XYZ file of C-alpha atoms in Angstrom:
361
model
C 39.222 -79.001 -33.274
C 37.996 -76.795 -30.702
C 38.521 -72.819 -30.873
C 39.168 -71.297 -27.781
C 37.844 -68.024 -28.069
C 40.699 -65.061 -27.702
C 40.509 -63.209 -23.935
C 39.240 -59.433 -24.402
C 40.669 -57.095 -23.403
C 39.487 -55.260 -19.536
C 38.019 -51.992 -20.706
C 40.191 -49.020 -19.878
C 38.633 -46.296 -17.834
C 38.578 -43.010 -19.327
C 41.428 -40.606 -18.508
C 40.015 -38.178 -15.221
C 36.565 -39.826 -15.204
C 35.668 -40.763 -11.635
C 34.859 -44.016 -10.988
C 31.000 -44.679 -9.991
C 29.888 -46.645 -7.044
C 28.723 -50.016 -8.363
C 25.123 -49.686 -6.895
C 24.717 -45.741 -8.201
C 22.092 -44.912 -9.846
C 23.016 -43.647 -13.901
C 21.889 -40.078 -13.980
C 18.373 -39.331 -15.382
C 17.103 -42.771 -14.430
C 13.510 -41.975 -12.532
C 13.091 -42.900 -8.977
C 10.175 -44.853 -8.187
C 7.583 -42.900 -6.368
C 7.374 -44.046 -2.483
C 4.017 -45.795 -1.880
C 2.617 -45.547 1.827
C 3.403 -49.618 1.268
C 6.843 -48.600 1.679
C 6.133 -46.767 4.254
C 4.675 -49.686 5.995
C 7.356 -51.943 5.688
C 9.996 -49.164 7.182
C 7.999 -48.306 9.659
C 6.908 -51.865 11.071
C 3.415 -51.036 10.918
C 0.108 -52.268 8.664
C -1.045 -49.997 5.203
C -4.105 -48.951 7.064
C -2.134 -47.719 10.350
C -0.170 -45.590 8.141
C -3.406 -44.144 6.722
C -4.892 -43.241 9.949
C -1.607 -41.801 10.989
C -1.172 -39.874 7.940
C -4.715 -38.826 7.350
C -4.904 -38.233 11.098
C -7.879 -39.762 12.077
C -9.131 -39.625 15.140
C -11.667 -42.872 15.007
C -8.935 -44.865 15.358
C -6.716 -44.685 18.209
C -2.657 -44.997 17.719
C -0.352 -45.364 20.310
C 2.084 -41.776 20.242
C 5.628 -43.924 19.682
C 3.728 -45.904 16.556
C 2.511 -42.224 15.378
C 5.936 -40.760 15.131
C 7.573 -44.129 13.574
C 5.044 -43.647 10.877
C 6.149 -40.067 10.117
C 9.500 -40.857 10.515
C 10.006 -43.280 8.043
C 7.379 -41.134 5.613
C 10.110 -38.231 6.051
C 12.585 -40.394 5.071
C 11.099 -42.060 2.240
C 9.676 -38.697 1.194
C 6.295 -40.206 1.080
C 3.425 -37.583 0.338
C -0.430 -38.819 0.606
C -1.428 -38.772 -2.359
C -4.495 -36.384 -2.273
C -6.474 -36.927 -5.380
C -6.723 -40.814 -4.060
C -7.721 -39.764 -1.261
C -10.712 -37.494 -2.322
C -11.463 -40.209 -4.733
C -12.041 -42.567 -1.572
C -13.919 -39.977 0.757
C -15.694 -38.286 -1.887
C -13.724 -34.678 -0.836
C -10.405 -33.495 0.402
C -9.282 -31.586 3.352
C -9.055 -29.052 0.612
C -11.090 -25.706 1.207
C -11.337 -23.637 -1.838
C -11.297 -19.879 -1.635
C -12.120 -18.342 -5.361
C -10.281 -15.218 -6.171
C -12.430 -12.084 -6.041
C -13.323 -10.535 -9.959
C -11.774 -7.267 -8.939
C -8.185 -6.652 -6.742
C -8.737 -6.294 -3.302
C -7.618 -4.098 -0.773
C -4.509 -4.913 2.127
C -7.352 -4.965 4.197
C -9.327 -7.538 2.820
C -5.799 -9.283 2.012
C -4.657 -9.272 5.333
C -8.493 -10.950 6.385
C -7.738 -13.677 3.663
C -4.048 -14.444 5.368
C -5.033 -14.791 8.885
C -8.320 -17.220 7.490
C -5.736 -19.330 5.354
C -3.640 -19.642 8.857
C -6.411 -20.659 10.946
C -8.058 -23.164 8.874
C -4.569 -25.064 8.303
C -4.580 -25.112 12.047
C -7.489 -27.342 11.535
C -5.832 -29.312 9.168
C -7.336 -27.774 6.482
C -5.620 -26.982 2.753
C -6.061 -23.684 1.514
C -6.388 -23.406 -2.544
C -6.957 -19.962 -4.090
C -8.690 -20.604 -7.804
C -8.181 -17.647 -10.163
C -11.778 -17.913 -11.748
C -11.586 -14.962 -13.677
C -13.902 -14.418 -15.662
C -16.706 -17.722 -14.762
C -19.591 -17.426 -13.144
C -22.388 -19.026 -12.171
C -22.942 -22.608 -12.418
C -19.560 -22.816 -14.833
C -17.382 -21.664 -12.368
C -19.078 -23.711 -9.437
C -18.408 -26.710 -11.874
C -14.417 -25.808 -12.621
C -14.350 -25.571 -8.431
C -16.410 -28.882 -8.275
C -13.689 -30.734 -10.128
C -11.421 -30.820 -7.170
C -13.580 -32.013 -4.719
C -12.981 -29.427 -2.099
C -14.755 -30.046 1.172
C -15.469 -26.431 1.473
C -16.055 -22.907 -0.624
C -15.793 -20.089 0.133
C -17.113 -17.737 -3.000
C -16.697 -13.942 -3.025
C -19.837 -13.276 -4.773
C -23.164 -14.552 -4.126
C -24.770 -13.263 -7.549
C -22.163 -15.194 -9.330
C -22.694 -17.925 -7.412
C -26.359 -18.240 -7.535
C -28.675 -21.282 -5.931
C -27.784 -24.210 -8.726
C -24.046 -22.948 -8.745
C -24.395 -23.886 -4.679
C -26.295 -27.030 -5.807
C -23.674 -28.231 -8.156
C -20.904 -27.971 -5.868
C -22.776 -30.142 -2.822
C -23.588 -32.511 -5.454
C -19.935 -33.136 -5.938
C -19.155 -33.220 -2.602
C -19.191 -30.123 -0.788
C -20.082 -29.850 2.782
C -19.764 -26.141 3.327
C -20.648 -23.881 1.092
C -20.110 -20.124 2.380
C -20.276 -17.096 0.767
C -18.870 -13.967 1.698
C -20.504 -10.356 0.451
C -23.420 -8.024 0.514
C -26.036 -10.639 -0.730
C -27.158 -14.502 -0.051
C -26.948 -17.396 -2.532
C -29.931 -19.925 -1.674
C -28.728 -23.081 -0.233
C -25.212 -21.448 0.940
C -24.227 -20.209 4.207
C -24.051 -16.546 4.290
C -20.775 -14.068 5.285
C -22.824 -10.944 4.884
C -21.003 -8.097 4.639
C -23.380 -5.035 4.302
C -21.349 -2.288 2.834
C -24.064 0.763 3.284
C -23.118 0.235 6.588
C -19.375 2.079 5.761
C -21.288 4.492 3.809
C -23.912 5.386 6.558
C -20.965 5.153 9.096
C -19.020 7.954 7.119
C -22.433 10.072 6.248
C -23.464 10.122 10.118
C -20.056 11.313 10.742
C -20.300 14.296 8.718
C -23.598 15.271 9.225
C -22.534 15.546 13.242
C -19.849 17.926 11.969
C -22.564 20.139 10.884
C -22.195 19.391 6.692
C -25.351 19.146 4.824
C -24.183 19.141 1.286
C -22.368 15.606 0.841
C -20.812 14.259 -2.384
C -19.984 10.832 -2.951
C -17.130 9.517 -4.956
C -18.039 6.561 -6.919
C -14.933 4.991 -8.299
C -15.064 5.006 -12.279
C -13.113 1.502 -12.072
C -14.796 -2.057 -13.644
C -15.822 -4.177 -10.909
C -16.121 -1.541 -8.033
C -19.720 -1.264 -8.308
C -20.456 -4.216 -5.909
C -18.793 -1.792 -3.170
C -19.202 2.139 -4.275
C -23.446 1.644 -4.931
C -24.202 0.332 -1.734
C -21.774 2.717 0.323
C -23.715 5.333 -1.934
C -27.304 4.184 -1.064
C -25.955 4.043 2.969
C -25.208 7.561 2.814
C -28.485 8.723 1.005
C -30.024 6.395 3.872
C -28.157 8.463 6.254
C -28.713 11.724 4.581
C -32.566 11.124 4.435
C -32.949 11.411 8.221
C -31.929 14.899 8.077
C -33.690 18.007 6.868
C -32.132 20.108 3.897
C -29.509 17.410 3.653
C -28.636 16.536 -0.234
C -25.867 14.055 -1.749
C -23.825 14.286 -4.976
C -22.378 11.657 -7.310
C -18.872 12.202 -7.940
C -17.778 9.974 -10.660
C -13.965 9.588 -10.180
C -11.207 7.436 -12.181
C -7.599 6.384 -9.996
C -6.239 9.433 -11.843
C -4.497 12.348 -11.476
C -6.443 13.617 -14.725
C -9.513 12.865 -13.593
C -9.075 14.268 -10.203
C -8.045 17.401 -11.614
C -11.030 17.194 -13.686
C -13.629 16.466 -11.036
C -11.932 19.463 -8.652
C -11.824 22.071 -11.761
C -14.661 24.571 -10.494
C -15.202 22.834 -7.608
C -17.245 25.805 -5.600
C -19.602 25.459 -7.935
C -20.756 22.131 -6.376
C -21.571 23.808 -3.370
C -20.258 20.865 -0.926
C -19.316 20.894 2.108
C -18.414 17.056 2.949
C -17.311 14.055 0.803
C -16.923 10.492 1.438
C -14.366 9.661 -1.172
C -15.075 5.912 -0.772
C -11.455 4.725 0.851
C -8.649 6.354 1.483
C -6.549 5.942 -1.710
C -9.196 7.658 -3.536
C -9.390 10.309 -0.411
C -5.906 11.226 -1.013
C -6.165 11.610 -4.942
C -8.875 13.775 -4.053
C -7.360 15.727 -1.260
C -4.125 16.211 -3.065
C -6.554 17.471 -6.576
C -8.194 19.853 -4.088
C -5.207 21.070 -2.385
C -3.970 22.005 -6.058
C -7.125 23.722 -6.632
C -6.934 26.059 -3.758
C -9.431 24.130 -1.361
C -8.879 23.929 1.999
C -9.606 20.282 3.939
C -11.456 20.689 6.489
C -12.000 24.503 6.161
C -13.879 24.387 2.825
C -14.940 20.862 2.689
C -14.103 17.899 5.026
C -13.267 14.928 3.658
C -13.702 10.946 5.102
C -11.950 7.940 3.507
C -12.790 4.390 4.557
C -10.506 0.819 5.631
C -8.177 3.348 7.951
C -5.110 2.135 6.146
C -1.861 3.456 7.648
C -1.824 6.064 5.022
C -4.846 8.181 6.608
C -2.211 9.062 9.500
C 0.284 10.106 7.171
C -1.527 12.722 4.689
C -1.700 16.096 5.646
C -4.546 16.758 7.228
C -4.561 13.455 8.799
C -7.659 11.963 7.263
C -10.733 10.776 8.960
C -11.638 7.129 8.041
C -14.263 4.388 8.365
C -12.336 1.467 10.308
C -14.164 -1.620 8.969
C -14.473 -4.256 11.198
C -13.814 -7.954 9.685
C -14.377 -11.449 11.801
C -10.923 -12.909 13.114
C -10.036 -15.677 10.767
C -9.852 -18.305 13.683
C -13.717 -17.647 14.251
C -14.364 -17.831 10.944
C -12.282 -21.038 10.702
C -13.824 -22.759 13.700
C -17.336 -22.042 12.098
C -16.435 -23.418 8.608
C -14.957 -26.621 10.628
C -18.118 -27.664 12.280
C -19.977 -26.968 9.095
C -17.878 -29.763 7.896
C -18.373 -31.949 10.399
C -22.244 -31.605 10.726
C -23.356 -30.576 7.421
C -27.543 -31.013 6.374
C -28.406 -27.979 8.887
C -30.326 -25.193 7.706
C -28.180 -22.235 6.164
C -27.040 -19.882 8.800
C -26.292 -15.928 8.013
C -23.715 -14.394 9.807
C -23.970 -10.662 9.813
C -19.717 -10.111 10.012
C -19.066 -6.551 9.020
C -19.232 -3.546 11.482
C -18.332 -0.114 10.948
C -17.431 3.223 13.050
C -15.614 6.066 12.123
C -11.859 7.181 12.960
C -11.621 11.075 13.520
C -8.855 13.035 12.616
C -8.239 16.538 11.063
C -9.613 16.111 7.696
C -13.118 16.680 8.980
């Protein structure tokens, strides 16, 4: 005798719960990752024509309609190359890899960086800051080396040093730049002489008749790279001038210490100071002004970067306006670097110098 097995029951939907499309995906399942296969196939088109589209290479020529198919079905896939493959291939990236300076720079120097970053993407080029805080050397040219940047630009040339530049064209590097008061061997040099603000500022004063100059030399870690050589560019200045003589004046970002460094201030005898920029200028300014000194009466006083804020102290404040290379001319020169590396190492002298006056001096 057969059994006929009872009929269950159709399950009962829950009370209120919606019902699901029958093709819906159950929530937290993962989505497969789009492949530039898929892409293909949407698009009508061969893997490798999706590659040249999508890499943009120029070698190969595709026809403007098949160009914008490609993207268009990438944007609606949401297809992204996927770059690490792609270095592994060519050996690099489009990547260019600007280290992050040891000490905090200036809105200057900041706004430089920004309009670089801007140009270079122009050239298809990605931009990566690496925080590399505290490597140097060949270390830190090895943590860079990992991601197979096609270009560097490093901050610091000391840090960098010759096998540091050799390590990082051994893992692919084309361009290797770096940007700062001294050379690396093997690297493309950004020189950027700062006696040249210190001079600038020194030859200013001594036309304004001051022969007694002191020199504020930030007490800050790190700032050394910037306050020694401005010193040594005003003793250069001061040198080609009879009877001329410069002080040190050691000075922390501090309201203390300014107050410190002004307490029996006539007794320095100056007449002029280059405070090294203008934030420390008006620390010192404002000390002085407590003090009972007058600016430019007593002693005139000469900042440097002409930020806005030397137009709004009282006296205005005479500056050194540093002069930085436009980031598209920088770009365009780390761009055909790229494309015909093996030359010889080129220096680029890129920093200029002349001073703004105004009443402080």
């Amino acid at each position: 005798m057969v059994q006929i097995p009872k009929q269950q029951p159709a399950p009962v939907p829950a009370p209120d719960a919606p019902n699901s499309p029958p093709d819906s995906v159950p929530q937290g399942t993962p989505h497969s990752v789009p492949t530039s296969a898929d892409v293909a196939r949407l698009a009508g088109v061969s893997r490798a024509t999706v590659s040249y589209v999508l890499n943009n290479t120029s070698a190969v020529r595709i026809s403007e309609p098949t160009r914008r198919r490609v993207h268009a079905a990438a944007k609606e896939l949401g297809y992204v190359p996927h770059a690490a493959a792609r270095s592994l291939r060519a050996g690099h990236s489009r990547m260019v890899l600007m280290p992050t300076p040891q000490i905090a720079v200036g809105p200057l120097f900041s706004e430089f960086i920004n309009e670089l970053q801007w140009a270079l993407s122009r050239f298809d080029y990605t931009v990566v800051q690496y925080g590399s805080l505290g490597l140097t050397g060949e270390e830190a040219a090895r943590a860079w080396a990992e991601l197979r940047p096609v270009a560097v630009l490093a901050p610091d040339a000391i840090a960098l040093g010759a096998r540091g530049v050799a390590v990082l064209k051994r893992s692919g590097a084309k361009a290797v730049f770096t940007l700062g008061p001294q050379r690396a061997d093997g690297a493309h040099a950004l020189l950027m002489d700062q006696r040249l603000v210190g001079r600038a500022a020194a030859a200013h004063l001594l036309a304004q008749g001051r022969r007694r100059i002191g020199v504020v030399v930030p007490e800050e870690p790190g700032l050394e790279a910037f306050s020694r050589p401005r010193l040594d560019g005003v003793r250069a200045a001061a040198r080609t001038v009879e009877g001329c003589a410069v002080t040190e004046l050691p000075l922390a970002y501090t309201e203390d210490s300014a107050a410190r460094l002004v307490d029996g201030w006539r007794s320095l005898g100056l007449d002029g100071v280059f405070a090294y920029n203008d934030e420390y200028a008006m620390l010192l300014m404002r000390a002085l002004q407590d003090e009972g000194v007058t600016v430019p009466d007593d002693v005139a006083v000469v900042g440097a970067d002409d930020l806005m804020l030397a137009r709004l102290l009282r006296p205005r404040l005479s500056s050194v306006r540093i002069e930085l290379p436009s980031g598209r001319g920088l770009a365009e020169l780390v761009d055909r670097v790229v494309r015909e590396p093996g030359g010889r190492p080129e220096v680029h002298d890129v920093l200029g110098a002349s001073v703004v006056h105004r009443e402080s001096s």
